[in-house]
Every structure is written in structure tokens, then in C-alpha cells.
mmCIF file of C-alpha atoms and ligand atoms in Angstrom:
data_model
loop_
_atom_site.group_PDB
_atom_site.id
_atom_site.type_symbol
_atom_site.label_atom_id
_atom_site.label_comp_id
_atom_site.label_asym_id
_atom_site.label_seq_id
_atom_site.Cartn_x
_atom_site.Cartn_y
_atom_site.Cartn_z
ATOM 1 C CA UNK A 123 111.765 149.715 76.600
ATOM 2 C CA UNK A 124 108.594 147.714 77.829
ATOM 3 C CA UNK A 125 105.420 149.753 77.386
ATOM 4 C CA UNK A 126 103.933 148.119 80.854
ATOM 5 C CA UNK A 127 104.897 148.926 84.507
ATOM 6 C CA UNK A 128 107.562 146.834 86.260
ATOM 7 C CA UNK A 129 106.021 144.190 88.106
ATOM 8 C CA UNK A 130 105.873 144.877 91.620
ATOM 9 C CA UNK A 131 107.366 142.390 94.117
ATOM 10 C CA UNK A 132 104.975 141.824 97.277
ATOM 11 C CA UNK A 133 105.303 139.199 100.125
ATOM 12 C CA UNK A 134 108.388 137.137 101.373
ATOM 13 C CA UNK A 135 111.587 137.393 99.623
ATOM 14 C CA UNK A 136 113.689 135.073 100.631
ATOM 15 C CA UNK A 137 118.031 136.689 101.122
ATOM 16 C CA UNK A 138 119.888 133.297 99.678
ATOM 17 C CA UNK A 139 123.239 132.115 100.843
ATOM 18 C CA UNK A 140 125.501 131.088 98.462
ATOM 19 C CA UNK A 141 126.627 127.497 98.387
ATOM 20 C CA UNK A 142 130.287 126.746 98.724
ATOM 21 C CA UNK A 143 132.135 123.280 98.338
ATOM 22 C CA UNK A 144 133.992 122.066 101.001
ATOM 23 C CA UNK A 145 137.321 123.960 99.213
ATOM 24 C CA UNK A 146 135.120 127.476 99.383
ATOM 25 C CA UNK A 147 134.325 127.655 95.671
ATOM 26 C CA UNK A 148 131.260 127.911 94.036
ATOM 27 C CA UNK A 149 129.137 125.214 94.355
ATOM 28 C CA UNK A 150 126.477 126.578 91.394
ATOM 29 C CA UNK A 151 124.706 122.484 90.990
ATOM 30 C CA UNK A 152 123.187 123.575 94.479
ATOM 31 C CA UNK A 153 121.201 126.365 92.885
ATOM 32 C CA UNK A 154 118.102 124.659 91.126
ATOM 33 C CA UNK A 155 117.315 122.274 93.976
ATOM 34 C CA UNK A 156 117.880 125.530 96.675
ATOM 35 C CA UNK A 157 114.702 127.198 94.114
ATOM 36 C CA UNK A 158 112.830 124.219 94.283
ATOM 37 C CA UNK A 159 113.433 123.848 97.764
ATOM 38 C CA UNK A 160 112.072 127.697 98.416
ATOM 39 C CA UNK A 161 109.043 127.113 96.313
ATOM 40 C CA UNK A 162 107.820 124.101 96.943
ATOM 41 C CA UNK A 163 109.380 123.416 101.179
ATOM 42 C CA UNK A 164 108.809 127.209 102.015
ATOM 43 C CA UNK A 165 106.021 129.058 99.840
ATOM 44 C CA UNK A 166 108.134 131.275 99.085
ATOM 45 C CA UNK A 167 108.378 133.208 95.533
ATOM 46 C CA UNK A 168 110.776 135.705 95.291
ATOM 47 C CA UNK A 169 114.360 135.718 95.790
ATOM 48 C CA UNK A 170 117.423 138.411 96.818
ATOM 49 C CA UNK A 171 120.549 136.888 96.161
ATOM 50 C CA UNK A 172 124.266 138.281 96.415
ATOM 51 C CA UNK A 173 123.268 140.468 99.112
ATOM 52 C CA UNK A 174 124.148 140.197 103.189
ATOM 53 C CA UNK A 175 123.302 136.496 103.510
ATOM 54 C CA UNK A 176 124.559 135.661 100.381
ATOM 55 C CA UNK A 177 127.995 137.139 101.446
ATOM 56 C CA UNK A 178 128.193 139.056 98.198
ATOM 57 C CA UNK A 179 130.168 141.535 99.327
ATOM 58 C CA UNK A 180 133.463 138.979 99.758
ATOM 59 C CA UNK A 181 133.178 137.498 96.168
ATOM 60 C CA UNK A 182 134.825 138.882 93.233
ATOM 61 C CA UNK A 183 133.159 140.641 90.574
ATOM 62 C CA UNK A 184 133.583 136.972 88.113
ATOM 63 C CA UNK A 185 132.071 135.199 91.250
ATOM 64 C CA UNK A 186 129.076 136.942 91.743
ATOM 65 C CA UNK A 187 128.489 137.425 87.833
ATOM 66 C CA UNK A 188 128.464 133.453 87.729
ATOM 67 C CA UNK A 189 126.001 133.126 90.309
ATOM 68 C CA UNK A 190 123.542 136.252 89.459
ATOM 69 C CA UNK A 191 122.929 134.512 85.823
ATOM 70 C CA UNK A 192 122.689 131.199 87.722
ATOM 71 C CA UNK A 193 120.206 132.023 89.765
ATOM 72 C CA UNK A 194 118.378 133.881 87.183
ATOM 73 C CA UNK A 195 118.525 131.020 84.995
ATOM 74 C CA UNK A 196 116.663 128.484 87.422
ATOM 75 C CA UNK A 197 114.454 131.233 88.824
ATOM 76 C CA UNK A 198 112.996 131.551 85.148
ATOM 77 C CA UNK A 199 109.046 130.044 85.703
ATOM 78 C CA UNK A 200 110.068 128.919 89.324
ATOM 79 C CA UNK A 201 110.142 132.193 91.112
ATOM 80 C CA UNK A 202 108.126 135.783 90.429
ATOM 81 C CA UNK A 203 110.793 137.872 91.204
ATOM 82 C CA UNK A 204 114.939 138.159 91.340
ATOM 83 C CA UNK A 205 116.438 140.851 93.080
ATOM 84 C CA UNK A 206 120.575 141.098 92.570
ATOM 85 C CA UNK A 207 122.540 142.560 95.065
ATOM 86 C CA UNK A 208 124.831 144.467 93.128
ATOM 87 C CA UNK A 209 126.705 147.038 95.795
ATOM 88 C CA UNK A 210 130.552 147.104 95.698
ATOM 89 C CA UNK A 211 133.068 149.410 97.193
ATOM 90 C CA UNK A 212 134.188 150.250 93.530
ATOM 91 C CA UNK A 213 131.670 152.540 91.696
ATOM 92 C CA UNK A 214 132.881 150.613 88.420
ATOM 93 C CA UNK A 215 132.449 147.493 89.833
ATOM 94 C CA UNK A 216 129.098 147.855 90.464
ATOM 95 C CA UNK A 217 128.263 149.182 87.403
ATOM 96 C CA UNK A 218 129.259 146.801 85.460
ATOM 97 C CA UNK A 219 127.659 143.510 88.008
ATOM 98 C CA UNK A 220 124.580 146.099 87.391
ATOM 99 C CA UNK A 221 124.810 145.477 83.802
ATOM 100 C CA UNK A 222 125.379 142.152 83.788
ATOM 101 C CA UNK A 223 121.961 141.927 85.954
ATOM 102 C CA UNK A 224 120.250 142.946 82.961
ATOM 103 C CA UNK A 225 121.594 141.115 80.538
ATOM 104 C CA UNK A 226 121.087 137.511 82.474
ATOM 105 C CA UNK A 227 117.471 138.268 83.566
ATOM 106 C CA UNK A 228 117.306 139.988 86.757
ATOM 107 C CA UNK A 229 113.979 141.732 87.943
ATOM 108 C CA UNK A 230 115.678 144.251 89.761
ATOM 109 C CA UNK A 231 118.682 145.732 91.414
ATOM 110 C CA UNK A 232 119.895 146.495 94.785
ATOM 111 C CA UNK A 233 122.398 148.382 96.359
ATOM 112 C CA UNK A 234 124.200 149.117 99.305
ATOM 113 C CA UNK A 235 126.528 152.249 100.365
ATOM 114 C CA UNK A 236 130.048 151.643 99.986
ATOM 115 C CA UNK A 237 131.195 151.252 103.372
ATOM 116 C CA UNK A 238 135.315 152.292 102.743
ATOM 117 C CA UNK A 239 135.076 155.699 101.831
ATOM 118 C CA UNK A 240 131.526 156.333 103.156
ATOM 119 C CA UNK A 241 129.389 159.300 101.536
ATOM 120 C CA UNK A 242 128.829 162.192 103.519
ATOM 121 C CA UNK A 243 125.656 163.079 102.440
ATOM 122 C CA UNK A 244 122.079 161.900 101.244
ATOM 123 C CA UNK A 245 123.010 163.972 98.482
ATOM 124 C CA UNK A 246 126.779 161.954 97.745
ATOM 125 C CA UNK A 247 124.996 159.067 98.200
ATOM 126 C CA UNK A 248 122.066 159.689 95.951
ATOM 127 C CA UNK A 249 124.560 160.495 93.183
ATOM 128 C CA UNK A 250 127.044 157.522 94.139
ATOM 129 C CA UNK A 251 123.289 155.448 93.244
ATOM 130 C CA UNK A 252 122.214 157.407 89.997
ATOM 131 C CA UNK A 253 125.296 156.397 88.414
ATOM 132 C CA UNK A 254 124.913 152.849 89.307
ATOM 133 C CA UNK A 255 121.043 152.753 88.138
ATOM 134 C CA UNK A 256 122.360 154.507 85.370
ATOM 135 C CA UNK A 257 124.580 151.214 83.976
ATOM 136 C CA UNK A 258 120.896 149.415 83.797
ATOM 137 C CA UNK A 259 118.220 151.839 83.084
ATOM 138 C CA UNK A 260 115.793 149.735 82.477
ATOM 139 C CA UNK A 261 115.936 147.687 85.575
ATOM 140 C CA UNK A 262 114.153 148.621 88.175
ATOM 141 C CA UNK A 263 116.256 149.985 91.417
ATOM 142 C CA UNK A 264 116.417 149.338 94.859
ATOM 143 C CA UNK A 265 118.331 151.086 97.532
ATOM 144 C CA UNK A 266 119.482 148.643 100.163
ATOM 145 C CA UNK A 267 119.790 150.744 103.875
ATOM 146 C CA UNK A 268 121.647 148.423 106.652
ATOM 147 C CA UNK A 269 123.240 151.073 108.798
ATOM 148 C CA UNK A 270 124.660 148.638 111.078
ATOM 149 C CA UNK A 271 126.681 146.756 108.548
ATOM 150 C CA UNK A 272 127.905 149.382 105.937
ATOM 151 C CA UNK A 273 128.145 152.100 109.154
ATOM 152 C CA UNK A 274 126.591 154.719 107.043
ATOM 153 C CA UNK A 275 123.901 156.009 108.790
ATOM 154 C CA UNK A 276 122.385 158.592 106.884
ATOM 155 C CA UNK A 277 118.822 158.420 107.047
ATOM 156 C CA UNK A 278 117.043 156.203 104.556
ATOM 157 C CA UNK A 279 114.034 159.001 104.263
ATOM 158 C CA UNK A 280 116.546 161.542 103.253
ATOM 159 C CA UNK A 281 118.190 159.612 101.061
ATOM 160 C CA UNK A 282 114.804 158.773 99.428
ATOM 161 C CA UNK A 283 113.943 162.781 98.722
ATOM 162 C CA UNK A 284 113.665 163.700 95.185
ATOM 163 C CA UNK A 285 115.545 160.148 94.320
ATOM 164 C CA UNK A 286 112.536 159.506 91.471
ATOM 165 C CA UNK A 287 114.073 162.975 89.385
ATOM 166 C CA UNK A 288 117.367 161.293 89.901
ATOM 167 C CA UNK A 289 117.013 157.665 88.977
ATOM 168 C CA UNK A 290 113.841 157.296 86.720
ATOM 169 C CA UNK A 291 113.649 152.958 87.473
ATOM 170 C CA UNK A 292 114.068 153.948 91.456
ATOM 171 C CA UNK A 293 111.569 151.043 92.803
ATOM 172 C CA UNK A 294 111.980 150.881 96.043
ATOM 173 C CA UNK A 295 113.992 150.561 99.570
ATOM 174 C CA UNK A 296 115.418 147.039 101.116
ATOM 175 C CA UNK A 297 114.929 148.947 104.941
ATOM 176 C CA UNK A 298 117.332 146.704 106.853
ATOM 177 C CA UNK A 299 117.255 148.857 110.297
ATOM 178 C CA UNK A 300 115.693 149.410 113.321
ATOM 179 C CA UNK A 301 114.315 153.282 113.370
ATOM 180 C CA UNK A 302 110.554 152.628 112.751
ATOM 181 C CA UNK A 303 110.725 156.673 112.360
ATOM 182 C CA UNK A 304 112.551 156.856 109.514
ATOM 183 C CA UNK A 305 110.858 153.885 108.156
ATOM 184 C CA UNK A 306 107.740 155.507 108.601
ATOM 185 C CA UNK A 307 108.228 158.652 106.827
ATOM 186 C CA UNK A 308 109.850 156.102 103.512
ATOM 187 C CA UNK A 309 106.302 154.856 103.714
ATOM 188 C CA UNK A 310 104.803 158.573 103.568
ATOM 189 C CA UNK A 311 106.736 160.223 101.396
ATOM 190 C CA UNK A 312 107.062 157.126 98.852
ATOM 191 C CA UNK A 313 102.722 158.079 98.470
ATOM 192 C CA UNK A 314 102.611 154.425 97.535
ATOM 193 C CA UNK A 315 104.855 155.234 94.308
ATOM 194 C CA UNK A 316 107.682 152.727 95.259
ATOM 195 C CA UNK A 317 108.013 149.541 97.643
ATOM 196 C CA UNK A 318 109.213 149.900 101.163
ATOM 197 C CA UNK A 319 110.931 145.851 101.477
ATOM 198 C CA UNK A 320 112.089 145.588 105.173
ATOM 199 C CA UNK A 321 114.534 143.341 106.485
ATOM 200 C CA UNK A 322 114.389 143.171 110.369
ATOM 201 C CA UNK A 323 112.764 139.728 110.150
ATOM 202 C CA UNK A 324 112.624 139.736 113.832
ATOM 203 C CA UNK A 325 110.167 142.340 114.015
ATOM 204 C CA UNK A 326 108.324 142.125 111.032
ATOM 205 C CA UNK A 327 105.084 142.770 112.114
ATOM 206 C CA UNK A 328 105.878 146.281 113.197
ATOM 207 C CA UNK A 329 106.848 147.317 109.608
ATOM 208 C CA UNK A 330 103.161 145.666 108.668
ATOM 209 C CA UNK A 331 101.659 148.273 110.375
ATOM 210 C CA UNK A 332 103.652 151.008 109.362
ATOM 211 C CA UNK A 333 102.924 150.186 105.465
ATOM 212 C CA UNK A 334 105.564 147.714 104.603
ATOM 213 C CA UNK A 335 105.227 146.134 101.078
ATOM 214 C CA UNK A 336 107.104 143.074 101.686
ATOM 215 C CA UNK A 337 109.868 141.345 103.640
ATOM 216 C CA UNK A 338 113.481 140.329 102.080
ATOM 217 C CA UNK A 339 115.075 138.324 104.815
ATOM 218 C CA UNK A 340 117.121 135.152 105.644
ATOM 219 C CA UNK A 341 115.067 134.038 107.325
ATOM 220 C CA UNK A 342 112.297 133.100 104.904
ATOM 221 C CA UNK A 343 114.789 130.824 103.715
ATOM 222 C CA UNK A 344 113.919 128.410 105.791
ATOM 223 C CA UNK A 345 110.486 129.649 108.389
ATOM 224 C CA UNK A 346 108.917 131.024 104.825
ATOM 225 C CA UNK A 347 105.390 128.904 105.906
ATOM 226 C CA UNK A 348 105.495 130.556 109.447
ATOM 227 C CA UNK A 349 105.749 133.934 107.904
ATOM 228 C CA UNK A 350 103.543 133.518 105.170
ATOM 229 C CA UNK A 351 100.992 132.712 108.192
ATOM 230 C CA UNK A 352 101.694 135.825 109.914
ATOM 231 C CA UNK A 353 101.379 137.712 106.814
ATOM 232 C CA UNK A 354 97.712 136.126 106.385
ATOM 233 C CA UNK A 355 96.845 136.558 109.933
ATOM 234 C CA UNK A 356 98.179 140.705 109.744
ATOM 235 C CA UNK A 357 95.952 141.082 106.008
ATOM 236 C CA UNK A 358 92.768 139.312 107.978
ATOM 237 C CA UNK A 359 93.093 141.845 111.241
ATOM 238 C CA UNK A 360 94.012 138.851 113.238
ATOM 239 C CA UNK A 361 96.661 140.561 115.235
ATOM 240 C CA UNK A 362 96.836 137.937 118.306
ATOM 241 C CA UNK A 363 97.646 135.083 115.549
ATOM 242 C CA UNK A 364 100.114 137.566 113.735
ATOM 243 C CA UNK A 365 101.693 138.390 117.422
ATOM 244 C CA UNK A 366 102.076 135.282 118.405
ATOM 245 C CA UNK A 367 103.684 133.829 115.051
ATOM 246 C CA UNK A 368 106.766 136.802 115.429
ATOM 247 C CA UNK A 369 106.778 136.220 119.349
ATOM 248 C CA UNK A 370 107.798 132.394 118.259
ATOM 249 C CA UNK A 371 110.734 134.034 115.583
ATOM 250 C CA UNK A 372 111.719 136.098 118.561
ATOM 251 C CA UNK A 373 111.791 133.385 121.010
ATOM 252 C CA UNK A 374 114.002 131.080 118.637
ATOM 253 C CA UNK A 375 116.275 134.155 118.103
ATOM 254 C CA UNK A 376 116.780 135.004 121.538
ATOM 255 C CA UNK A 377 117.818 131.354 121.843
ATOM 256 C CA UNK A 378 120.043 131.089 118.746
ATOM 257 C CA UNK A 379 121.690 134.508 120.139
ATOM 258 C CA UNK A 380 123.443 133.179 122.800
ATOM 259 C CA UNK A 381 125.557 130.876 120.463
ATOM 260 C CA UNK A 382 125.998 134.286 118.712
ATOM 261 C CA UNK A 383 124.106 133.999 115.120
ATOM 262 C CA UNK A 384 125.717 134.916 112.889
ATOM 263 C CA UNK A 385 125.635 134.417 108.146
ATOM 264 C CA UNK A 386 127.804 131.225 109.121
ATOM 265 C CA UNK A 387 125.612 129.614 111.727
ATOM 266 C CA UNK A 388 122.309 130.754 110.122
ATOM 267 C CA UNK A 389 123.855 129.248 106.500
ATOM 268 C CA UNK A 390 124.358 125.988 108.125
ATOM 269 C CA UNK A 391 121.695 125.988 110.206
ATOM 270 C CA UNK A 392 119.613 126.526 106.729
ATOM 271 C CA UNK A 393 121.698 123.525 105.586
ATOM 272 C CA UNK A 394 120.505 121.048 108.545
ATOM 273 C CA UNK A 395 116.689 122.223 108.025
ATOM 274 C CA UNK A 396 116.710 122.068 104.145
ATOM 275 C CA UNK A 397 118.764 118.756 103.438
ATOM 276 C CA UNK A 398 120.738 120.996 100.749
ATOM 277 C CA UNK A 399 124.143 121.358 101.319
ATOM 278 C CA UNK A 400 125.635 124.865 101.127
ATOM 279 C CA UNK A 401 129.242 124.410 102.527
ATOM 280 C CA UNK A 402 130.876 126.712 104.646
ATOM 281 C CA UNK A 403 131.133 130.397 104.618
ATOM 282 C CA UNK A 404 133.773 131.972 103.326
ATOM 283 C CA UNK A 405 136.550 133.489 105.187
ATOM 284 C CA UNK A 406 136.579 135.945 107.062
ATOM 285 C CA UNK A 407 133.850 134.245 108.636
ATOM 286 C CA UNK A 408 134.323 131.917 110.424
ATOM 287 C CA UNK A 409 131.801 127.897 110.544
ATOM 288 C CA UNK A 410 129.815 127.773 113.744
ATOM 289 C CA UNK A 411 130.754 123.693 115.106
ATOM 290 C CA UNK A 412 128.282 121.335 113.982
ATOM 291 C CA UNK A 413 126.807 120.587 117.491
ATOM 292 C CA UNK A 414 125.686 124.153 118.129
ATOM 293 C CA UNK A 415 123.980 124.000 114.825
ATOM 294 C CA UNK A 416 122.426 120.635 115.938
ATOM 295 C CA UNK A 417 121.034 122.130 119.042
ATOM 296 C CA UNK A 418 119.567 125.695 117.296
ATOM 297 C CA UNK A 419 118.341 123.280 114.582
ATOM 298 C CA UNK A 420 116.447 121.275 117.047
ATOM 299 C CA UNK A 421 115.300 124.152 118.666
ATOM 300 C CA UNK A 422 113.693 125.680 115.792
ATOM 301 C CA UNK A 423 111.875 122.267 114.679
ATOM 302 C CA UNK A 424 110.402 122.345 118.225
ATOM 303 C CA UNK A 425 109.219 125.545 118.340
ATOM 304 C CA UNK A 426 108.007 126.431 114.295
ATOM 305 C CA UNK A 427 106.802 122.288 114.263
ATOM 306 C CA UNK A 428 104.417 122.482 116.871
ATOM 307 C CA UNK A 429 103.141 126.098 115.847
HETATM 308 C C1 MN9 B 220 122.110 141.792 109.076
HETATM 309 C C2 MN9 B 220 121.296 140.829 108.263
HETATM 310 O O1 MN9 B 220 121.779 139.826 107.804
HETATM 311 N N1 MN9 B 220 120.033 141.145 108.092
HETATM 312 C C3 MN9 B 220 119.144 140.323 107.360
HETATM 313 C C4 MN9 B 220 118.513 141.119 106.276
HETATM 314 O O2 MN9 B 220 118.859 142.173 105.879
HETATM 315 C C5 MN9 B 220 118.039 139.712 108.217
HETATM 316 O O3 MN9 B 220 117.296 138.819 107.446
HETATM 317 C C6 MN9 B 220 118.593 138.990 109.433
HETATM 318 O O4 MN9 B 220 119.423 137.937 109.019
HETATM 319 C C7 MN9 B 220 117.478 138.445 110.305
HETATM 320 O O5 MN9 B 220 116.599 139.462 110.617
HETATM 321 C C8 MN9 B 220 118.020 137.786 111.566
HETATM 322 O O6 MN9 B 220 118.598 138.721 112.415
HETATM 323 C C1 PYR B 221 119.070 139.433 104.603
HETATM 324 C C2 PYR B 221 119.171 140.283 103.479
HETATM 325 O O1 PYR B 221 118.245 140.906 103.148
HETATM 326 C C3 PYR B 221 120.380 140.213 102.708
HETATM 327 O O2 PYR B 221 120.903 139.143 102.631
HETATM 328 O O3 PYR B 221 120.851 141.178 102.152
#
């Protein structure tokens, strides 16, 4: 076991889709220019793949296995850190992708609730994680909370009490939700010992002030140099410049809302912006038609251009 501390992941982390041919497979040759892309286009050094954007959850075990060592493979000197989504509704499943993790590189691990059979508890849910964690002990260990998606809505600070005794690599929470309370008191009662990552991308700036660590998000895919200016403006004090950089996001998602965004409009609208091409989503979802991604596309260049 390394004798030093994990490194600790700060700033944007960008959520990646995952690019599909036209037929829906996996479309891996996308991968390296998508990292280049990220660092170079965007600023933007860490990555969280397999996870909400990424549409982990609908490919098979082999599937995301292929694409967790790809990604992990061109990451290597690109990008500082590689988070891989590695929640499942089978316990074994997710063992084993957590394994596999390891073994191709990964910097750390992530998890959601299973969202079938839903755990009761903090406590049933605390366990369902040890065992995961416990399939890659070395890596460190996220706990990803999106109530609204896995409809589990125990609260992420209970499920956070005592966790350290339970999982020894426990690093952190991936807070995708909007109760600033319960964020709050992950932020207190972590006493700075593990990362508080939050994924409302929308409001942002609120988790800043609340103690935030960092940001995983889609959409620092593609508006990474607008955040990373409202993360300078927030570490300066500059809170009108920090306002008005997540007014703009909320502006532009207000708009985008009405053609109801959703992983498949947002993965092709990060198609238009980026020049790469990441395909379609994969079924059940559904492709957004190309004009309304012309018109949110267009939107966003006038907006994040001229700002
Ligand atoms: C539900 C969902 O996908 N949440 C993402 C992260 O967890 C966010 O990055 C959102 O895509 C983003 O905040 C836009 O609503
Ligand atoms: C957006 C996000 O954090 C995810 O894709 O899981």
C-alpha cells in the first residue's frame, strides 16, 4: 500500500458522456481527442466518467470495463485525476467494475444507491457501500448522492456518520442535490477529513460558500473556462464577478429547459460545441432533433462568447 496520502482532487471535474457510433456501440477512438479536448479547449483536469452523463448505468458490466481502462489509459499524464462511476443495481456487479478500477488505473471510485430494491436505511446503505469499497481497498471512495435520479432520499449527512470506521479509503461525497442543509452539515461533520464534490452545476456558487471542495458536472464539459472564472473570482472575494458568471449558466439553462434538457440533448449539444463526435444516446433515451440542438448551441456561444 502507498506510504503517502491519496491525492486530493480540487476544482472542475468534468462528468463525460460516452461516445456511441451511429449503431449505439462503443465508439472508444473518440476518447483521447475528448481528453485533449477537456485539457487543452476547457482547462479542465479531472475527469468522472461512467457516471449520470456518461449513461453508465445502461451499459453492461463488459461495456463499461472497456471504457473505464480506456479512459484511464489516455488520462495517464493528460489529466490529474479519474474518478469511475462504478454503482450497479447488482452488489456483485459493482464489485467486481470496482476492481477492475484498480487494476486499469483509476484514482478513485464512485458510487450510487441501487435504485431497484432501495436501502432503507443510512445504515443498509452504508453497508451496501463497505462491501463495494471493500473489492478495492486501496482506492480511494466516493459516495455519489442524486436523490432525484436513484429516488433514495436518505440524507447524504447521515449516510456520511461514522462511514470513515466503515470504509477506511472513504474520500469523499459527489453531492448531486439540492438541500444546501444537508450539504452543509457533510461539510461540518467531514472537519475537512474528506472532499465534499457537488454536482448542481447550476448553482455552484452556493456550495462555494458552504465549503465545497470541487465541482463534478456535465457541464464543465464544455463551459469548463467560464467556471474556472467563477471559481477564481469566488477564491479572490469577487462575489459580483462570481454572481454574474452562474447568473449567465442559469440564464442559458432556463433557455435550454424549455426544449427539455436532458443527457441526450446536453451530449449532442457537447458534440456541436466540441467538434468531437459522440453519437447518440443510447436507448431508452431518446436524440433531441438536430435543430433544437442548433438553436441551444447558438444560444450558449452567444451568451458564454461574449462573457
Ligand atoms: C442529473 C445530472 O445529470 N446531474 C449532473 C451531475 O450530477 C449535473 O452536471 C447536471 O447535468 C447539470 O447541473 C445540469 O442540470
Ligand atoms: C454529472 C455527473 O456528475 C454525472 O455524470 O454523474
Amino acid at each position: 500500500m502507498a506510504s503517502h496520502l491519496p491525492r486530493r482532487v480540487t476544482g472542475l471535474v468534468a462528468a463525460t458522456f460516452t461516445p456511441l457510433t451511429e449503431e449505439g456501440e462503443l465508439n472508444l477512438s473518440v476518447i483521447e481527442p475528448y481528453i485533449n479536448y477537456l485539457g487543452k479547449e476547457q482547462d479542465v483536469r479531472n475527469i468522472f466518467v461512467n457516471g449520470t452523463t456518461g449513461e453508465g448505468m445502461s451499459f453492461s458490466v463488459e461495456e463499461r470495463k472497456s471504457l473505464a481502462a480506456e479512459w484511464c489509459l489516455r488520462a495517464k499524464g493528460k489529466m490529474d485525476y479519474v474518478i469511475v462511476h462504478v454503482g450497479c443495481l447488482s452488489l456483485k456487479d459493482s464489485m467486481e467494475l470496482a476492481q477492475h478500477a484498480g487494476k486499469v488505473g483509476a484514482d478513485g471510485i464512485a458510487v450510487v444507491s441501487p435504485s431497484f430494491f432501495k436501502p432503507k436505511t443510512a445504515d443498509a446503505l452504508r453497508l451496501y457501500l463497505q462491501k463495494v469499497a471493500s473489492a478495492a481497498p486501496t482506492l480511494p471512495f466516493y459516495y455519489y448522492h442524486i436523490p432525484t435520479l436513484t429516488g433514495v432520499n436518505l440524507l447524504a449527512s447521515d449516510v456520511c456518520k461514522g462511514i470513515k470506521k466503515l470504509i477506511p479509503s472513504f474520500s469523499g461525497v459527489k453531492f448531486t442535490g439540492t438541500d444546501l442543509m444537508d450539504f452543509g452539515l457533510c461539510v461540518k461533520y467531514s472537519q475537512a477529513e474528506h472532499l465534499l464534490l457537488y454536482g448542481i452545476d447550476e448553482q455552484l456558487l452556493t456550495s462555494l460558500v458552504l465549503g465545497a471542495n470541487g465541482a463534478v458536472g456535465s457541464l464543465y464539459n464544455y463551459l469548463g473556462r467560464h467556471y474556472n472564472k467563477l471559481l477564481v473570482a469566488f477564491a479572490e472575494g469577487d462575489l459580483d464577478s462570481a454572481r454574474a458568471c452562474q447568473f449567465n449558466v442559469q440564464v442559458f439553462l432556463a433557455f435550454a429547459s424549455q426544449y427539455g434538457f436532458d443527457v441526450a440533448l446536453n451530449k449532442q449539444l457537447m458534440s456541436d460545441l466540441s467538434g468531437l463526435n459522440l453519437g447518440p444516446p443510447r436507448l431508452p433515451v431518446i436524440p433531441c432533433p438536430s435543430a433544437t440542438v442548433a438553436t441551444i448551441a447558438e444560444k450558449c456561444r452567444q451568451i458564454f462568447l461574449q462573457n
